[in-house]
Amino acid sequence: MKKLLFVAAMAAAMVLSGCGGSGSGVVKIGVYEPASGDNGAGGKQETLGIQYANQITPTVTIGGKEYKVQLEIVDNESSNDKAVTAASELVSKNVSVVLGSYGSGVSIAASDTFASADIPAIGVTCTNPQVTLGNDHYFRICFLDPFQGAVHANLAKDKFNAKKAYALAKLGDDYSVGLCNYFIDAFKKLGGEVVFETFPDGTSDFAAYVANAKNNGADVVFAPVSIEAAALIIEQANTQGLSVPLLAGDTWDSNVILSAAKGTNVQIYVTTFFVEGSSEPQVVEFVDGFKKYINTNATAKTNNGGNDEIAAVSAMGYDAYYVALEALQQAGSRKGSDIKKALPTVSYEGVSGSISFDVNGDAVRDVAYIKQVDNATGKWIFVAQQTVK
């Protein structure tokens, strides 16, 4: 009899602790990001923004009760093949909502796992339209690749008077192939011509691709590839004296790119979600606080590339955390199904701008920022706030 009572008590405790996925007094937010592989550097910086926000605001009030916010961080290894395992780990840890991922391919690959568990996910910088298409559980706070591709097409035409472009993507990669296709479509509509090539997984020598861009007489090169591949492309562009601008998407907004370009003559322009220098109080507060966080935390500084330059993905991770808190508060619950219902109505004024969602769960955004590498200092220079004609 005592054994039966014990089992019943344990079952009741499990039901109570499992409500919304966390134990008493705790709500768990999953952080689904790459810490290794091609996109490990960017994933670490995106995670840093989330971790900093959690340090600043470690609790949230849900239904009149204060809960400690516990981050559950997994490494999806930048791999579509490892995505389901990483996502399943978060499900097993009973998270209420997921943030991530840096990389559209791994976000798409994990989507069904989150859907089956009825756990909503908030994409931070995964820009491929397929992430949210046809489902009601994946949201995102960043702009989309059709917009980003068009921004670059307009930049190429307006700033560089480009008539011919060379586009390069990784074969089978949802992000780079998709973004190149959107750029190509927009550039052709503006009267331009494009030579498009892809490289296979595992490529480490980009000499032939840079040579092809030169030999085809390209006025600009568009290469929205991974950070790892980008550093190698920059090296070859410098070695071969490529004189035309290298354009790339948000992936290249990284300290790795700054280090690779410093001391070279390679012109690099990237689209991004956030730039320092705004006088908005919340932006100033974030910049000052994040730099102090990086400079007083050795692990954080290492994960940021060894300096205190603020990547846009860190600002986006910071905003995504607060969007998740808003959704938890509005839901009044830790249950994933309740949070999923609340997310479409969430509106938040972040350091990266106003955040709200359209009917597809995509962010309502119509502006991107253009930054250029200062080759002498290895710093970013703000160029323009760009929209699409």
Short mmCIF file of C-alpha atoms in Angstrom, two decimals:
data_model
loop_
_atom_site.label_atom_id
_atom_site.label_comp_id
_atom_site.label_asym_id
_atom_site.label_seq_id
_atom_site.Cartn_x
_atom_site.Cartn_y
_atom_site.Cartn_z
CA MET A 1 0.00 0.00 0.00
CA LYS A 2 2.83 2.37 0.92
CA LYS A 3 4.51 1.55 -2.39
CA LEU A 4 1.32 2.43 -4.30
CA LEU A 5 1.01 5.71 -2.43
CA PHE A 6 4.65 6.52 -3.21
CA VAL A 7 4.16 5.80 -6.91
CA ALA A 8 1.02 7.96 -7.00
CA ALA A 9 2.84 10.79 -5.26
CA MET A 10 5.73 10.57 -7.72
CA ALA A 11 3.34 10.59 -10.68
CA ALA A 12 1.59 13.68 -9.31
CA ALA A 13 4.93 15.40 -8.80
CA MET A 14 5.95 14.61 -12.38
CA VAL A 15 2.71 16.08 -13.71
CA LEU A 16 3.21 19.26 -11.71
CA SER A 17 6.87 19.62 -12.65
CA GLY A 18 6.14 18.84 -16.31
CA CYS A 19 3.55 21.59 -16.70
CA GLY A 20 5.09 23.72 -19.42
CA GLY A 21 8.25 21.65 -19.33
CA SER A 22 10.05 22.71 -16.16
CA GLY A 23 10.29 22.04 -12.45
CA SER A 24 8.67 24.19 -9.81
CA GLY A 25 9.87 27.78 -9.97
CA VAL A 26 11.83 27.27 -13.20
CA VAL A 27 11.00 27.83 -16.86
CA LYS A 28 13.38 26.42 -19.46
CA ILE A 29 14.26 28.13 -22.72
CA GLY A 30 16.07 25.98 -25.27
CA VAL A 31 19.02 27.46 -27.14
CA TYR A 32 19.43 25.55 -30.39
CA GLU A 33 22.64 26.86 -31.96
CA PRO A 34 25.86 25.66 -33.61
CA ALA A 35 28.95 25.77 -31.40
CA SER A 36 31.02 23.78 -33.90
CA GLY A 37 31.15 23.12 -37.63
CA ASP A 38 31.02 25.67 -40.44
CA ASN A 39 28.82 28.10 -38.51
CA GLY A 40 30.19 27.52 -35.01
CA ALA A 41 31.69 31.01 -34.70
CA GLY A 42 28.41 32.73 -35.58
CA GLY A 43 26.39 30.38 -33.41
CA LYS A 44 28.56 31.17 -30.40
CA GLN A 45 28.06 34.90 -30.91
CA GLU A 46 24.29 34.47 -31.27
CA THR A 47 24.25 32.43 -28.06
CA LEU A 48 26.26 35.13 -26.30
CA GLY A 49 23.46 37.64 -26.86
CA ILE A 50 20.97 35.20 -25.33
CA GLN A 51 23.24 34.48 -22.37
CA TYR A 52 23.82 38.17 -21.73
CA ALA A 53 20.08 38.87 -21.77
CA ASN A 54 19.56 35.98 -19.35
CA GLN A 55 22.20 37.45 -17.03
CA ILE A 56 20.46 40.85 -17.10
CA THR A 57 16.96 39.41 -16.72
CA PRO A 58 17.16 35.97 -15.08
CA THR A 59 13.50 35.76 -14.09
CA VAL A 60 10.07 36.19 -15.65
CA THR A 61 6.58 36.55 -14.16
CA ILE A 62 4.11 34.05 -15.57
CA GLY A 63 0.52 34.04 -14.37
CA GLY A 64 1.40 36.14 -11.35
CA LYS A 65 4.30 33.90 -10.26
CA GLU A 66 7.99 34.63 -10.70
CA TYR A 67 10.09 31.92 -12.36
CA LYS A 68 13.83 31.55 -12.81
CA VAL A 69 14.73 31.32 -16.51
CA GLN A 70 17.07 28.40 -17.16
CA LEU A 71 18.83 28.18 -20.52
CA GLU A 72 19.27 24.70 -21.98
CA ILE A 73 21.98 24.98 -24.65
CA VAL A 74 22.67 22.34 -27.30
CA ASP A 75 25.11 22.23 -30.22
CA ASN A 76 23.54 21.31 -33.56
CA GLU A 77 27.10 21.22 -35.01
CA SER A 78 26.04 23.24 -38.10
CA SER A 79 24.84 19.91 -39.49
CA ASN A 80 21.43 19.01 -40.90
CA ASP A 81 22.26 15.39 -40.05
CA LYS A 82 22.82 16.25 -36.37
CA ALA A 83 19.88 18.67 -36.14
CA VAL A 84 17.22 16.18 -35.05
CA THR A 85 19.42 14.75 -32.29
CA ALA A 86 20.10 18.23 -30.89
CA ALA A 87 16.43 19.19 -31.14
CA SER A 88 15.36 15.94 -29.47
CA GLU A 89 17.73 16.69 -26.60
CA LEU A 90 15.89 19.97 -25.97
CA VAL A 91 12.55 18.17 -26.09
CA SER A 92 13.81 15.66 -23.52
CA LYS A 93 14.87 18.54 -21.27
CA ASN A 94 11.27 19.83 -21.27
CA VAL A 95 11.92 23.30 -22.64
CA SER A 96 8.92 25.61 -23.07
CA VAL A 97 10.20 27.51 -26.11
CA VAL A 98 13.29 27.32 -28.35
CA LEU A 99 15.57 30.06 -29.69
CA GLY A 100 17.58 29.41 -32.86
CA SER A 101 19.22 28.60 -35.03
CA TYR A 102 22.03 30.44 -36.70
CA GLY A 103 21.69 28.66 -40.04
CA SER A 104 18.47 28.04 -41.94
CA GLY A 105 19.26 24.46 -42.92
CA VAL A 106 19.51 23.19 -39.34
CA SER A 107 16.39 25.16 -38.41
CA ILE A 108 14.40 23.50 -41.20
CA ALA A 109 15.82 20.07 -40.31
CA ALA A 110 14.73 20.37 -36.66
CA SER A 111 11.32 21.88 -37.35
CA ASP A 112 9.28 18.65 -37.32
CA THR A 113 10.85 17.60 -34.02
CA PHE A 114 9.70 20.79 -32.33
CA ALA A 115 6.29 20.54 -34.00
CA SER A 116 5.72 16.98 -32.76
CA ALA A 117 6.51 18.06 -29.21
CA ASP A 118 4.24 21.13 -29.53
CA ILE A 119 7.15 23.43 -28.67
CA PRO A 120 7.33 26.79 -30.49
CA ALA A 121 10.63 28.01 -31.88
CA ILE A 122 11.79 31.57 -32.48
CA GLY A 123 14.35 31.87 -35.25
CA VAL A 124 16.97 34.49 -34.50
CA THR A 125 18.85 34.92 -37.80
CA CYS A 126 17.65 32.01 -39.96
CA THR A 127 16.54 33.93 -43.06
CA ASN A 128 15.34 31.25 -45.50
CA PRO A 129 11.54 31.47 -46.12
CA GLN A 130 11.20 27.68 -45.73
CA VAL A 131 11.78 27.96 -41.97
CA THR A 132 8.28 29.29 -41.29
CA LEU A 133 6.50 28.25 -44.48
CA GLY A 134 3.50 25.99 -43.95
CA ASN A 135 3.71 25.66 -40.18
CA ASP A 136 2.36 27.45 -37.11
CA HIS A 137 5.15 26.72 -34.61
CA TYR A 138 8.23 28.42 -36.10
CA PHE A 139 8.55 32.20 -35.86
CA ARG A 140 11.51 34.46 -36.55
CA ILE A 141 12.69 37.99 -35.69
CA CYS A 142 15.00 38.60 -38.69
CA PHE A 143 14.34 39.75 -42.25
CA LEU A 144 14.03 37.13 -45.00
CA ASP A 145 16.33 36.17 -47.85
CA PRO A 146 14.09 37.45 -50.68
CA PHE A 147 14.42 40.90 -49.10
CA GLN A 148 18.13 40.48 -48.33
CA GLY A 149 18.88 39.28 -51.87
CA ALA A 150 17.03 42.27 -53.33
CA VAL A 151 18.92 44.65 -51.03
CA HIS A 152 22.22 43.35 -52.39
CA ALA A 153 21.01 43.57 -55.98
CA ASN A 154 20.09 47.21 -55.39
CA LEU A 155 23.43 47.85 -53.67
CA ALA A 156 25.33 46.34 -56.60
CA LYS A 157 23.40 48.45 -59.09
CA ASP A 158 23.20 51.73 -57.14
CA LYS A 159 26.62 51.91 -55.49
CA PHE A 160 28.83 50.04 -57.95
CA ASN A 161 26.89 50.47 -61.21
CA ALA A 162 27.35 46.72 -61.66
CA LYS A 163 26.20 45.15 -64.90
CA LYS A 164 27.61 41.66 -64.32
CA ALA A 165 27.80 39.68 -61.07
CA TYR A 166 29.42 36.42 -60.05
CA ALA A 167 27.43 34.45 -57.44
CA LEU A 168 28.88 31.58 -55.40
CA ALA A 169 27.08 29.17 -53.05
CA LYS A 170 27.69 25.84 -51.34
CA LEU A 171 26.02 22.94 -53.13
CA GLY A 172 22.98 21.71 -51.19
CA ASP A 173 23.07 24.51 -48.63
CA ASP A 174 19.60 26.01 -48.14
CA TYR A 175 20.92 29.39 -47.00
CA SER A 176 23.60 30.21 -49.56
CA VAL A 177 21.87 28.65 -52.59
CA GLY A 178 18.54 30.24 -51.68
CA LEU A 179 20.02 33.67 -51.06
CA CYS A 180 22.01 33.54 -54.31
CA ASN A 181 18.84 32.68 -56.23
CA TYR A 182 17.00 35.65 -54.71
CA PHE A 183 19.93 37.94 -55.55
CA ILE A 184 20.08 36.60 -59.10
CA ASP A 185 16.36 37.11 -59.65
CA ALA A 186 16.44 40.69 -58.31
CA PHE A 187 19.66 41.62 -60.15
CA LYS A 188 18.33 40.35 -63.47
CA LYS A 189 15.15 42.39 -62.99
CA LEU A 190 17.42 45.43 -62.64
CA GLY A 191 18.99 44.58 -66.00
CA GLY A 192 22.07 42.74 -64.73
CA GLU A 193 23.75 39.51 -65.84
CA VAL A 194 24.88 36.77 -63.43
CA VAL A 195 27.33 33.86 -63.56
CA PHE A 196 26.37 31.35 -60.83
CA GLU A 197 28.53 28.52 -59.47
CA THR A 198 28.35 26.14 -56.50
CA PHE A 199 31.13 24.33 -54.63
CA PRO A 200 30.86 20.92 -52.92
CA ASP A 201 30.99 20.29 -49.18
CA GLY A 202 34.55 20.05 -47.87
CA THR A 203 36.03 22.54 -50.35
CA SER A 204 39.09 24.29 -48.92
CA ASP A 205 40.66 25.75 -52.06
CA PHE A 206 38.69 28.59 -53.65
CA ALA A 207 41.39 29.73 -56.09
CA ALA A 208 39.50 28.49 -59.16
CA TYR A 209 36.26 30.19 -58.12
CA VAL A 210 37.93 33.56 -57.53
CA ALA A 211 39.72 33.17 -60.87
CA ASN A 212 36.38 32.43 -62.56
CA ALA A 213 34.90 35.61 -61.12
CA LYS A 214 37.81 37.62 -62.55
CA ASN A 215 37.85 35.85 -65.91
CA ASN A 216 34.10 36.38 -66.37
CA GLY A 217 34.52 40.12 -65.91
CA ALA A 218 32.26 40.38 -62.86
CA ASP A 219 31.71 43.86 -61.44
CA VAL A 220 30.76 42.38 -58.04
CA VAL A 221 31.01 38.99 -56.35
CA PHE A 222 28.09 37.78 -54.24
CA ALA A 223 29.11 34.92 -51.91
CA PRO A 224 26.78 34.46 -48.91
CA VAL A 225 28.59 31.34 -47.69
CA SER A 226 29.63 30.09 -44.24
CA ILE A 227 32.20 31.96 -42.17
CA GLU A 228 34.71 29.15 -42.58
CA ALA A 229 34.46 29.27 -46.36
CA ALA A 230 34.37 33.08 -46.34
CA ALA A 231 37.79 33.36 -44.69
CA LEU A 232 39.28 31.14 -47.39
CA ILE A 233 37.59 33.14 -50.18
CA ILE A 234 38.93 36.40 -48.75
CA GLU A 235 42.42 34.90 -48.63
CA GLN A 236 42.23 33.92 -52.30
CA ALA A 237 40.66 37.23 -53.32
CA ASN A 238 43.62 39.00 -51.73
CA THR A 239 46.19 36.62 -53.26
CA GLN A 240 44.73 37.08 -56.74
CA GLY A 241 44.25 40.82 -56.37
CA LEU A 242 40.48 40.77 -56.84
CA SER A 243 39.59 44.43 -57.24
CA VAL A 244 35.78 44.21 -57.32
CA PRO A 245 33.66 44.25 -54.15
CA LEU A 246 32.74 41.07 -52.30
CA LEU A 247 29.09 41.20 -51.19
CA ALA A 248 27.60 38.81 -48.63
CA GLY A 249 24.64 38.29 -46.36
CA ASP A 250 24.28 38.43 -42.59
CA THR A 251 26.49 35.35 -42.08
CA TRP A 252 29.58 37.44 -42.83
CA ASP A 253 28.84 39.89 -40.02
CA SER A 254 31.49 38.25 -37.85
CA ASN A 255 34.81 38.96 -36.17
CA VAL A 256 36.25 36.13 -38.26
CA ILE A 257 35.61 38.20 -41.38
CA LEU A 258 37.22 41.27 -39.82
CA SER A 259 40.34 39.28 -38.95
CA ALA A 260 40.54 37.70 -42.40
CA ALA A 261 40.14 41.06 -44.18
CA LYS A 262 42.43 43.16 -41.98
CA GLY A 263 45.55 44.25 -43.84
CA THR A 264 44.19 43.18 -47.24
CA ASN A 265 42.80 45.22 -50.11
CA VAL A 266 39.62 43.16 -50.42
CA GLN A 267 36.43 45.25 -50.39
CA ILE A 268 33.72 43.58 -48.31
CA TYR A 269 30.11 44.73 -47.87
CA VAL A 270 27.54 42.82 -45.81
CA THR A 271 23.87 43.13 -44.97
CA THR A 272 23.09 42.96 -41.29
CA PHE A 273 20.40 43.46 -38.65
CA PHE A 274 22.09 45.85 -36.24
CA VAL A 275 24.83 48.47 -36.10
CA GLU A 276 26.43 50.31 -33.22
CA GLY A 277 26.22 54.09 -33.07
CA SER A 278 22.53 54.64 -32.52
CA SER A 279 21.62 57.23 -29.88
CA GLU A 280 18.51 55.26 -28.86
CA PRO A 281 18.75 54.71 -25.07
CA GLN A 282 18.12 50.96 -25.24
CA VAL A 283 20.82 50.55 -27.91
CA VAL A 284 23.38 52.59 -25.95
CA GLU A 285 22.58 50.60 -22.80
CA PHE A 286 22.94 47.30 -24.67
CA VAL A 287 26.25 48.23 -26.33
CA ASP A 288 27.83 49.46 -23.09
CA GLY A 289 26.57 46.51 -21.07
CA PHE A 290 27.47 43.85 -23.62
CA LYS A 291 31.02 45.15 -23.99
CA LYS A 292 31.46 45.08 -20.20
CA TYR A 293 30.07 41.54 -20.15
CA ILE A 294 32.53 40.41 -22.84
CA ASN A 295 35.52 42.13 -21.24
CA THR A 296 34.89 40.67 -17.79
CA ASN A 297 34.15 37.11 -18.91
CA ALA A 298 37.08 35.25 -20.45
CA THR A 299 34.92 32.47 -21.94
CA ALA A 300 32.51 34.96 -23.46
CA LYS A 301 35.39 36.93 -24.97
CA THR A 302 36.85 33.77 -26.50
CA ASN A 303 33.45 32.87 -27.96
CA ASN A 304 33.25 36.40 -29.38
CA GLY A 305 36.46 35.91 -31.31
CA GLY A 306 38.81 37.38 -28.72
CA ASN A 307 37.61 40.99 -28.81
CA ASP A 308 34.59 43.08 -27.84
CA GLU A 309 33.27 43.88 -31.33
CA ILE A 310 29.50 43.42 -31.25
CA ALA A 311 28.16 41.14 -33.98
CA ALA A 312 24.61 41.80 -35.13
CA VAL A 313 23.72 38.19 -34.29
CA SER A 314 24.49 38.91 -30.63
CA ALA A 315 22.05 41.82 -30.65
CA MET A 316 19.48 39.57 -32.34
CA GLY A 317 20.01 36.83 -29.76
CA TYR A 318 19.48 39.42 -27.04
CA ASP A 319 16.21 40.57 -28.63
CA ALA A 320 15.00 37.00 -29.21
CA TYR A 321 15.36 36.23 -25.50
CA TYR A 322 13.10 39.15 -24.58
CA VAL A 323 10.58 38.20 -27.26
CA ALA A 324 10.43 34.76 -25.62
CA LEU A 325 9.83 36.38 -22.21
CA GLU A 326 7.03 38.50 -23.67
CA ALA A 327 5.41 35.38 -25.10
CA LEU A 328 5.66 33.58 -21.75
CA GLN A 329 4.08 36.52 -19.96
CA GLN A 330 1.27 36.88 -22.49
CA ALA A 331 0.60 33.14 -22.46
CA GLY A 332 0.45 33.10 -18.68
CA SER A 333 1.73 29.56 -18.97
CA ARG A 334 4.84 27.43 -19.44
CA LYS A 335 3.07 25.09 -21.87
CA GLY A 336 4.41 25.18 -25.39
CA SER A 337 0.94 25.10 -26.93
CA ASP A 338 -0.09 28.20 -24.96
CA ILE A 339 3.10 30.05 -25.87
CA LYS A 340 2.59 29.19 -29.54
CA LYS A 341 -0.88 30.78 -29.40
CA ALA A 342 0.49 33.90 -27.72
CA LEU A 343 3.44 34.54 -30.06
CA PRO A 344 1.49 36.00 -33.04
CA THR A 345 0.31 38.88 -30.82
CA VAL A 346 3.72 39.66 -29.31
CA SER A 347 5.19 43.08 -30.04
CA TYR A 348 8.56 44.13 -28.70
CA GLU A 349 10.79 47.19 -29.12
CA GLY A 350 14.26 45.68 -29.35
CA VAL A 351 17.77 46.99 -29.82
CA SER A 352 17.52 45.81 -33.45
CA GLY A 353 14.21 47.64 -33.98
CA SER A 354 10.51 46.97 -33.59
CA ILE A 355 9.58 43.30 -33.62
CA SER A 356 6.17 41.88 -34.50
CA PHE A 357 4.98 38.98 -36.64
CA ASP A 358 2.95 38.64 -39.82
CA VAL A 359 0.51 35.81 -40.58
CA ASN A 360 3.38 33.47 -41.49
CA GLY A 361 5.23 34.07 -38.23
CA ASP A 362 7.85 36.17 -40.01
CA ALA A 363 9.15 39.45 -38.65
CA VAL A 364 7.70 42.62 -40.09
CA ARG A 365 10.93 44.27 -41.29
CA ASP A 366 11.70 46.37 -44.37
CA VAL A 367 15.16 47.75 -43.59
CA ALA A 368 18.65 46.23 -43.64
CA TYR A 369 21.94 47.84 -42.67
CA ILE A 370 24.99 47.78 -44.93
CA LYS A 371 28.45 47.60 -43.36
CA GLN A 372 31.91 47.64 -44.92
CA VAL A 373 35.19 46.32 -43.54
CA ASP A 374 37.82 48.93 -42.76
CA ASN A 375 40.86 46.94 -43.93
CA ALA A 376 43.33 49.10 -42.02
CA THR A 377 41.72 48.77 -38.59
CA GLY A 378 39.79 45.52 -38.92
CA LYS A 379 36.59 47.30 -37.85
CA TRP A 380 33.16 47.71 -39.40
CA ILE A 381 32.11 50.97 -41.06
CA PHE A 382 28.42 51.78 -41.34
CA VAL A 383 27.60 52.49 -45.00
CA ALA A 384 23.85 52.84 -45.36
CA GLN A 385 20.39 51.89 -44.23
CA GLN A 386 19.05 50.10 -47.28
CA THR A 387 15.53 49.35 -48.47
CA VAL A 388 14.35 47.84 -51.74
CA LYS A 389 13.02 49.83 -54.70
#
